[in-house]
Amino acid sequence: MTPPLRTGLVVGKFWPPHRGHQLLLETAAAQVAELLVLVYANPTGHGPDSETMPAPVRAQWLRELYRGDNLTDGLHIGSTPLRIFALTAEADGVPLDTADDYTHREFVRQWLAGQGLAVDAVFTSEDYGPGFAEHLGVAHVSVDAARAQVPVSGTLVRDNPAAYARYLHPLVAAQLGVVPPAEVPRVVFLGAESSGKSTLCAALAEACGTVWVPEYGRTLHEQKNGNLGYEDLLYIARRHAELEDEAATQAHGVLFCDTNAATTALYSYYYFHRCDPALQAMAAVCGQRYAHTFVCAPTVPFEQDGWRGPEALRSFQHGMILMQLDYFGIPYILVEGTVAERVAQVRAALQGRGELPA
């Protein structure tokens, strides 16, 4: 069924983006054929709206949340195309936050006209919504104005990120140095290529009656026939975190995870000699995200499946992982031997810490 409204508009600071913003965007996208999003703020009248996360950075976080496997497909929420614009005082003449309602409404009206953009409805969660829509001459749709579904605001998050981390996507939370609370303890397995992580995770999940999360980077690597780009590495970390969150609701007592964002960051440096700051931030909070970290020793027979690098790299990869864990101050346990021996080592360690029944 074709949405009754052709183009929707959402305007906000998104400072930072939170689950309430996502509810607003996703509700709007379900009712329009295309959604436009304007990200801006001007609290001081000089310089960027935020030194640490200015509008272009916040807009890029939103773009990352709604990109798919292939960047060439553009941004979408479901099947609805999404266009996100970052406006600044320097480039676009954004009015001060303290300016009156008319000034803000007229600024948006003129900006849209200057871009040749027409909208059919404005979606907001704020009291200013009806008057704003009337000024633009379009319909207004209110979304959770009472904050009943997602009781959070940007101000609350800025004032106390840790207290409201549950209302943040893992990618955004990491930029603030916090981690959303987990439903169950997460146990992550790291290791060089062909070090037995996937096999061990599957065996442990079966032995412990729970679920595990495969390495999403491997999934996308195969899906794209090995042609991963630099931008894919942050996407891999984001999707892997989302898959963990989804699996956590099905886990029993513990969730086993194959690889984390820190290893993804290593691969970003290895293949592209650089790493997106947002991915760096996700790597930096891995010590908080996972209750326990195990490293698989590269002592099992190497299996070349057509997707891995040469066996000679295993020792180097293993050393880099250990160096990174030491750098972040993340304690870990090295596991080796047969699959059965490794399962026994992990179970004994978790039982000793009360994470699994004896």
Coordinates of C-alpha atoms in Angstrom, one line a residue:
M1 CA 0.0 0.0 0.0
T2 CA 1.4 3.4 -0.9
P3 CA 1.7 5.8 2.1
P4 CA -0.9 8.6 2.1
L5 CA 1.8 11.2 2.6
R6 CA 4.5 11.5 0.0
T7 CA 7.3 13.4 2.0
G8 CA 7.7 13.7 5.7
L9 CA 9.9 16.1 7.7
V10 CA 11.6 15.7 11.1
V11 CA 13.6 18.5 12.6
G12 CA 15.7 18.2 15.7
K13 CA 19.0 18.6 17.6
F14 CA 19.5 14.9 18.0
W15 CA 22.0 15.8 20.7
P16 CA 22.6 12.9 21.0
P17 CA 20.4 10.6 19.0
H18 CA 18.4 8.3 21.4
R19 CA 15.7 5.7 21.2
G20 CA 13.0 8.4 21.4
H21 CA 14.4 9.9 18.2
Q22 CA 14.5 6.5 16.6
L23 CA 10.8 5.9 17.5
L24 CA 10.0 9.3 15.9
L25 CA 11.9 8.6 12.7
E26 CA 10.6 5.0 12.4
T27 CA 7.0 6.0 13.0
A28 CA 7.3 8.8 10.5
A29 CA 8.9 6.5 7.9
A30 CA 6.1 4.1 8.1
Q31 CA 3.6 6.8 7.0
V32 CA 5.5 8.5 4.1
A33 CA 7.1 7.6 0.8
E34 CA 10.2 9.6 1.7
L35 CA 11.5 11.1 4.9
L36 CA 13.7 14.2 5.3
V37 CA 15.6 14.9 8.5
L38 CA 17.2 18.2 9.5
V39 CA 19.8 18.1 12.2
Y40 CA 20.9 21.4 13.8
A41 CA 21.3 23.5 16.9
N42 CA 22.8 26.8 17.7
P43 CA 23.1 27.3 21.5
T44 CA 25.8 30.0 21.5
G45 CA 25.7 31.9 18.3
H46 CA 29.4 31.3 17.6
G47 CA 31.3 28.1 16.7
P48 CA 29.8 24.6 16.4
D49 CA 26.8 23.7 18.4
S50 CA 29.0 21.1 20.2
E51 CA 32.7 20.8 20.2
T52 CA 32.6 17.0 20.7
M53 CA 29.6 16.1 18.6
P54 CA 28.6 18.9 16.2
A55 CA 25.6 18.6 13.9
P56 CA 27.6 16.9 11.0
V57 CA 28.8 14.2 13.4
R58 CA 25.4 13.6 14.9
A59 CA 23.9 13.4 11.4
Q60 CA 26.5 10.9 10.4
W61 CA 25.6 8.7 13.4
L62 CA 22.0 8.8 12.3
R63 CA 23.1 7.8 8.7
E64 CA 25.1 4.9 10.1
L65 CA 22.1 3.7 12.1
Y66 CA 20.0 3.5 9.0
R67 CA 22.4 2.4 6.3
G68 CA 22.1 -1.2 4.9
D69 CA 24.6 -3.8 3.7
N70 CA 25.4 -1.7 0.6
L71 CA 26.0 2.0 0.8
T72 CA 25.0 2.3 -2.9
D73 CA 21.4 1.4 -1.9
G74 CA 21.2 4.7 0.1
L75 CA 19.6 5.2 3.5
H76 CA 16.3 3.6 4.4
I77 CA 14.0 3.0 7.3
G78 CA 12.3 -0.2 6.2
S79 CA 11.5 0.5 2.6
T80 CA 11.3 4.3 3.0
P81 CA 14.2 6.3 1.6
L82 CA 15.8 8.6 4.2
R83 CA 17.7 11.9 3.5
I84 CA 19.6 13.4 6.4
F85 CA 20.9 17.0 6.4
A86 CA 23.3 18.6 8.9
L87 CA 22.8 22.3 9.1
T88 CA 25.3 24.7 10.8
A89 CA 25.3 28.3 11.8
E90 CA 28.3 29.0 9.6
A91 CA 27.1 27.4 6.4
D92 CA 23.3 27.7 6.7
G93 CA 22.6 30.6 9.1
V94 CA 20.9 28.5 11.7
P95 CA 19.2 30.8 14.2
L96 CA 20.0 30.8 17.9
D97 CA 18.2 28.2 20.0
T98 CA 16.8 31.1 22.0
A99 CA 15.2 32.7 18.9
D100 CA 11.4 33.0 18.8
D101 CA 9.2 30.3 17.2
Y102 CA 8.5 32.4 14.1
T103 CA 12.3 32.8 13.4
H104 CA 12.9 29.0 13.6
R105 CA 9.8 28.2 11.6
E106 CA 10.6 30.7 8.9
F107 CA 14.2 29.5 8.8
V108 CA 13.1 26.0 8.0
R109 CA 10.6 27.1 5.5
Q110 CA 13.1 29.2 3.6
W111 CA 15.8 26.5 3.8
L112 CA 13.4 23.9 2.3
A113 CA 12.4 26.4 -0.5
G114 CA 16.1 27.1 -1.2
Q115 CA 16.8 23.4 -1.6
G116 CA 13.7 22.9 -3.8
L117 CA 12.2 20.5 -1.2
A118 CA 8.5 20.2 -0.5
V119 CA 7.0 18.3 2.4
D120 CA 3.5 17.0 3.2
A121 CA 3.7 16.5 6.9
V122 CA 5.9 17.3 9.9
F123 CA 6.4 14.7 12.6
T124 CA 7.3 15.9 16.1
S125 CA 7.3 14.8 19.7
E126 CA 7.2 18.4 20.9
D127 CA 4.5 21.0 21.8
Y128 CA 5.8 23.3 19.0
G129 CA 4.8 20.8 16.4
P130 CA 1.3 22.0 15.4
G131 CA 2.3 25.6 15.1
F132 CA 5.4 24.6 13.1
A133 CA 3.4 22.5 10.7
E134 CA 0.8 25.3 10.3
H135 CA 3.6 27.8 9.4
L136 CA 4.8 25.4 6.7
G137 CA 1.2 24.7 5.5
V138 CA 1.4 21.0 6.0
A139 CA -0.1 18.3 8.3
H140 CA 1.2 17.6 11.7
V141 CA 1.7 14.1 13.3
S142 CA 2.5 13.9 17.0
V143 CA 4.6 10.9 18.1
D144 CA 4.8 10.0 21.8
A145 CA 4.6 13.6 22.9
A146 CA 4.1 12.4 26.5
R147 CA 7.3 10.4 26.4
A148 CA 5.3 7.4 27.5
Q149 CA 6.9 4.9 25.2
V150 CA 10.5 6.1 25.5
P151 CA 10.9 8.3 28.6
V152 CA 14.1 10.2 27.7
S153 CA 15.3 13.4 26.2
G154 CA 18.5 14.7 24.9
T155 CA 19.0 16.9 27.9
L156 CA 18.6 14.0 30.3
V157 CA 21.2 12.0 28.3
R158 CA 23.7 14.9 28.2
D159 CA 23.4 15.4 31.9
N160 CA 23.8 11.8 32.9
P161 CA 24.7 9.4 30.0
A162 CA 25.2 6.4 32.2
A163 CA 21.8 6.7 33.8
Y164 CA 20.0 6.8 30.4
A165 CA 22.3 4.4 28.5
R166 CA 19.4 1.9 28.1
Y167 CA 17.7 4.5 25.8
L168 CA 20.7 4.7 23.5
H169 CA 21.7 2.5 20.5
P170 CA 25.1 0.8 21.3
L171 CA 26.8 2.9 18.6
V172 CA 25.7 6.2 20.1
A173 CA 26.2 5.0 23.7
A174 CA 29.8 4.2 22.9
Q175 CA 30.5 7.8 21.7
L176 CA 29.5 8.9 25.3
G177 CA 31.7 6.2 26.9
V178 CA 28.8 4.2 28.2
V179 CA 27.2 0.8 27.6
P180 CA 23.5 0.0 27.7
P181 CA 22.7 -2.5 30.4
A182 CA 22.6 -6.2 29.3
E183 CA 19.8 -8.6 29.9
V184 CA 22.3 -11.4 30.5
P185 CA 26.1 -11.5 30.9
R186 CA 27.9 -11.5 27.6
V187 CA 31.0 -13.6 27.1
V188 CA 33.1 -12.8 24.1
F189 CA 35.6 -15.0 22.3
L190 CA 38.5 -13.4 20.4
G191 CA 41.2 -14.9 18.3
A192 CA 43.1 -15.0 15.0
E193 CA 41.5 -16.4 11.9
S194 CA 40.9 -20.2 12.2
S195 CA 41.5 -20.3 15.9
G196 CA 38.2 -22.1 16.7
K197 CA 36.1 -19.2 18.0
S198 CA 32.9 -20.1 16.0
T199 CA 33.2 -23.8 16.8
L200 CA 33.8 -23.1 20.5
C201 CA 30.8 -20.7 20.7
A202 CA 28.5 -23.2 19.1
A203 CA 29.7 -26.0 21.3
L204 CA 29.3 -23.8 24.5
A205 CA 25.8 -22.6 23.5
E206 CA 24.7 -26.2 23.1
A207 CA 26.4 -27.4 26.3
C208 CA 24.9 -24.5 28.3
G209 CA 21.4 -24.5 26.7
T210 CA 21.7 -20.9 25.4
V211 CA 22.4 -19.1 22.2
W212 CA 25.4 -17.5 20.5
V213 CA 26.1 -14.7 18.0
P214 CA 28.2 -15.5 14.9
E215 CA 30.8 -13.0 13.7
Y216 CA 28.8 -10.6 11.5
G217 CA 32.0 -9.4 9.7
R218 CA 32.4 -12.9 8.3
T219 CA 28.8 -12.9 7.1
L220 CA 29.1 -9.6 5.3
H221 CA 32.5 -10.5 3.9
E222 CA 31.0 -13.5 2.2
Q223 CA 27.9 -11.7 1.1
K224 CA 30.0 -9.0 -0.6
N225 CA 32.3 -11.7 -2.1
G226 CA 35.3 -10.3 -0.1
N227 CA 34.9 -6.8 -1.4
L228 CA 34.6 -4.9 1.9
G229 CA 35.2 -1.2 1.9
Y230 CA 36.5 1.1 4.7
E231 CA 32.9 2.2 5.6
D232 CA 31.8 -1.4 6.1
L233 CA 33.9 -1.8 9.2
L234 CA 31.9 0.5 11.4
Y235 CA 28.7 -1.0 9.9
I236 CA 29.9 -4.5 10.9
A237 CA 30.5 -3.4 14.4
R238 CA 27.1 -1.7 14.6
R239 CA 25.2 -4.7 13.1
H240 CA 27.1 -7.1 15.3
A241 CA 26.1 -5.1 18.4
E242 CA 22.4 -5.1 17.2
L243 CA 22.5 -8.9 16.6
E244 CA 23.9 -9.3 20.1
D245 CA 21.1 -7.3 21.6
E246 CA 18.5 -9.3 19.7
A247 CA 20.1 -12.6 20.7
A248 CA 20.3 -11.5 24.4
T249 CA 16.5 -11.6 24.6
Q250 CA 16.6 -15.3 23.7
A251 CA 19.6 -16.3 25.8
H252 CA 19.4 -18.3 29.0
G253 CA 21.8 -17.3 31.7
V254 CA 24.6 -16.2 29.4
L255 CA 25.2 -15.1 25.8
F256 CA 28.3 -16.2 23.9
C257 CA 29.6 -13.8 21.2
D258 CA 32.1 -14.5 18.5
T259 CA 34.3 -11.4 18.1
N260 CA 33.7 -7.8 19.2
A261 CA 34.2 -4.2 17.9
A262 CA 37.7 -4.1 19.2
T263 CA 38.8 -6.8 16.7
T264 CA 36.8 -5.1 14.0
A265 CA 38.8 -2.0 14.7
L266 CA 42.0 -4.0 14.3
Y267 CA 40.9 -5.2 10.9
S268 CA 40.1 -1.6 9.9
Y269 CA 43.7 -0.6 10.7
Y270 CA 45.0 -3.7 9.1
Y271 CA 43.2 -3.4 5.8
F272 CA 42.7 0.4 5.5
H273 CA 45.4 1.9 7.8
R274 CA 42.7 4.0 9.6
C275 CA 39.7 3.6 11.8
D276 CA 36.5 5.6 12.0
P277 CA 36.3 7.5 15.4
A278 CA 32.9 6.0 16.0
L279 CA 34.4 2.5 15.7
Q280 CA 37.3 3.5 17.9
A281 CA 34.7 4.5 20.6
M282 CA 32.9 1.1 20.2
A283 CA 36.2 -0.7 20.6
A284 CA 37.0 1.3 23.7
V285 CA 33.9 0.3 25.6
C286 CA 34.3 -3.5 25.0
G287 CA 35.7 -3.9 28.5
Q288 CA 32.3 -2.7 29.8
R289 CA 30.1 -4.4 27.3
Y290 CA 31.4 -8.0 28.0
A291 CA 31.4 -9.7 31.4
H292 CA 34.2 -12.0 30.3
T293 CA 36.7 -12.2 27.5
F294 CA 38.4 -15.4 26.3
V295 CA 41.1 -15.7 23.7
C296 CA 41.4 -18.8 21.6
A297 CA 45.0 -19.9 21.1
P298 CA 45.9 -20.4 17.4
T299 CA 46.9 -23.9 18.0
V300 CA 44.2 -25.8 16.2
P301 CA 44.9 -27.0 12.6
F302 CA 44.5 -24.1 10.2
E303 CA 41.6 -24.4 7.7
Q304 CA 41.8 -22.3 4.6
D305 CA 38.2 -21.9 3.5
G306 CA 38.9 -19.4 0.7
W307 CA 38.0 -16.3 2.8
R308 CA 40.9 -16.2 5.2
G309 CA 44.4 -14.8 4.9
P310 CA 47.4 -17.0 4.9
E311 CA 48.2 -19.2 7.9
A312 CA 51.4 -17.2 8.5
L313 CA 49.3 -14.2 9.7
R314 CA 47.7 -16.1 12.6
S315 CA 50.6 -15.6 15.0
F316 CA 50.6 -11.8 14.2
Q317 CA 46.9 -11.5 14.6
H318 CA 47.0 -13.3 17.9
G319 CA 49.7 -11.0 19.2
M320 CA 47.8 -7.9 18.1
I321 CA 44.6 -9.0 19.9
L322 CA 46.6 -9.6 23.1
M323 CA 48.3 -6.2 22.8
Q324 CA 44.9 -4.5 22.3
L325 CA 43.4 -6.2 25.3
D326 CA 46.4 -5.1 27.4
Y327 CA 46.1 -1.6 26.1
F328 CA 42.4 -1.4 27.0
G329 CA 43.1 -3.0 30.4
I330 CA 40.7 -5.9 29.6
P331 CA 41.4 -9.1 31.6
Y332 CA 41.2 -12.3 29.5
I333 CA 41.6 -16.0 29.8
L334 CA 43.5 -18.0 27.1
V335 CA 41.9 -21.2 26.1
E336 CA 43.6 -24.0 24.2
G337 CA 43.4 -27.7 23.5
T338 CA 40.6 -29.7 21.8
V339 CA 37.1 -28.3 21.5
A340 CA 36.0 -30.4 24.5
E341 CA 38.9 -29.2 26.6
R342 CA 38.2 -25.6 25.7
V343 CA 34.5 -26.0 26.6
A344 CA 35.6 -27.4 29.9
Q345 CA 38.0 -24.5 30.5
V346 CA 35.4 -21.9 29.8
R347 CA 32.7 -23.6 31.8
A348 CA 35.0 -24.0 34.8
A349 CA 35.9 -20.3 34.6
L350 CA 32.3 -19.1 34.4
Q351 CA 31.2 -21.5 37.2
G352 CA 34.0 -20.2 39.4
R353 CA 32.6 -16.7 38.9
G354 CA 29.0 -17.7 39.4
E355 CA 28.0 -17.1 35.8
L356 CA 27.0 -20.7 35.3
P357 CA 25.6 -23.3 37.7
A358 CA 28.1 -25.8 38.9

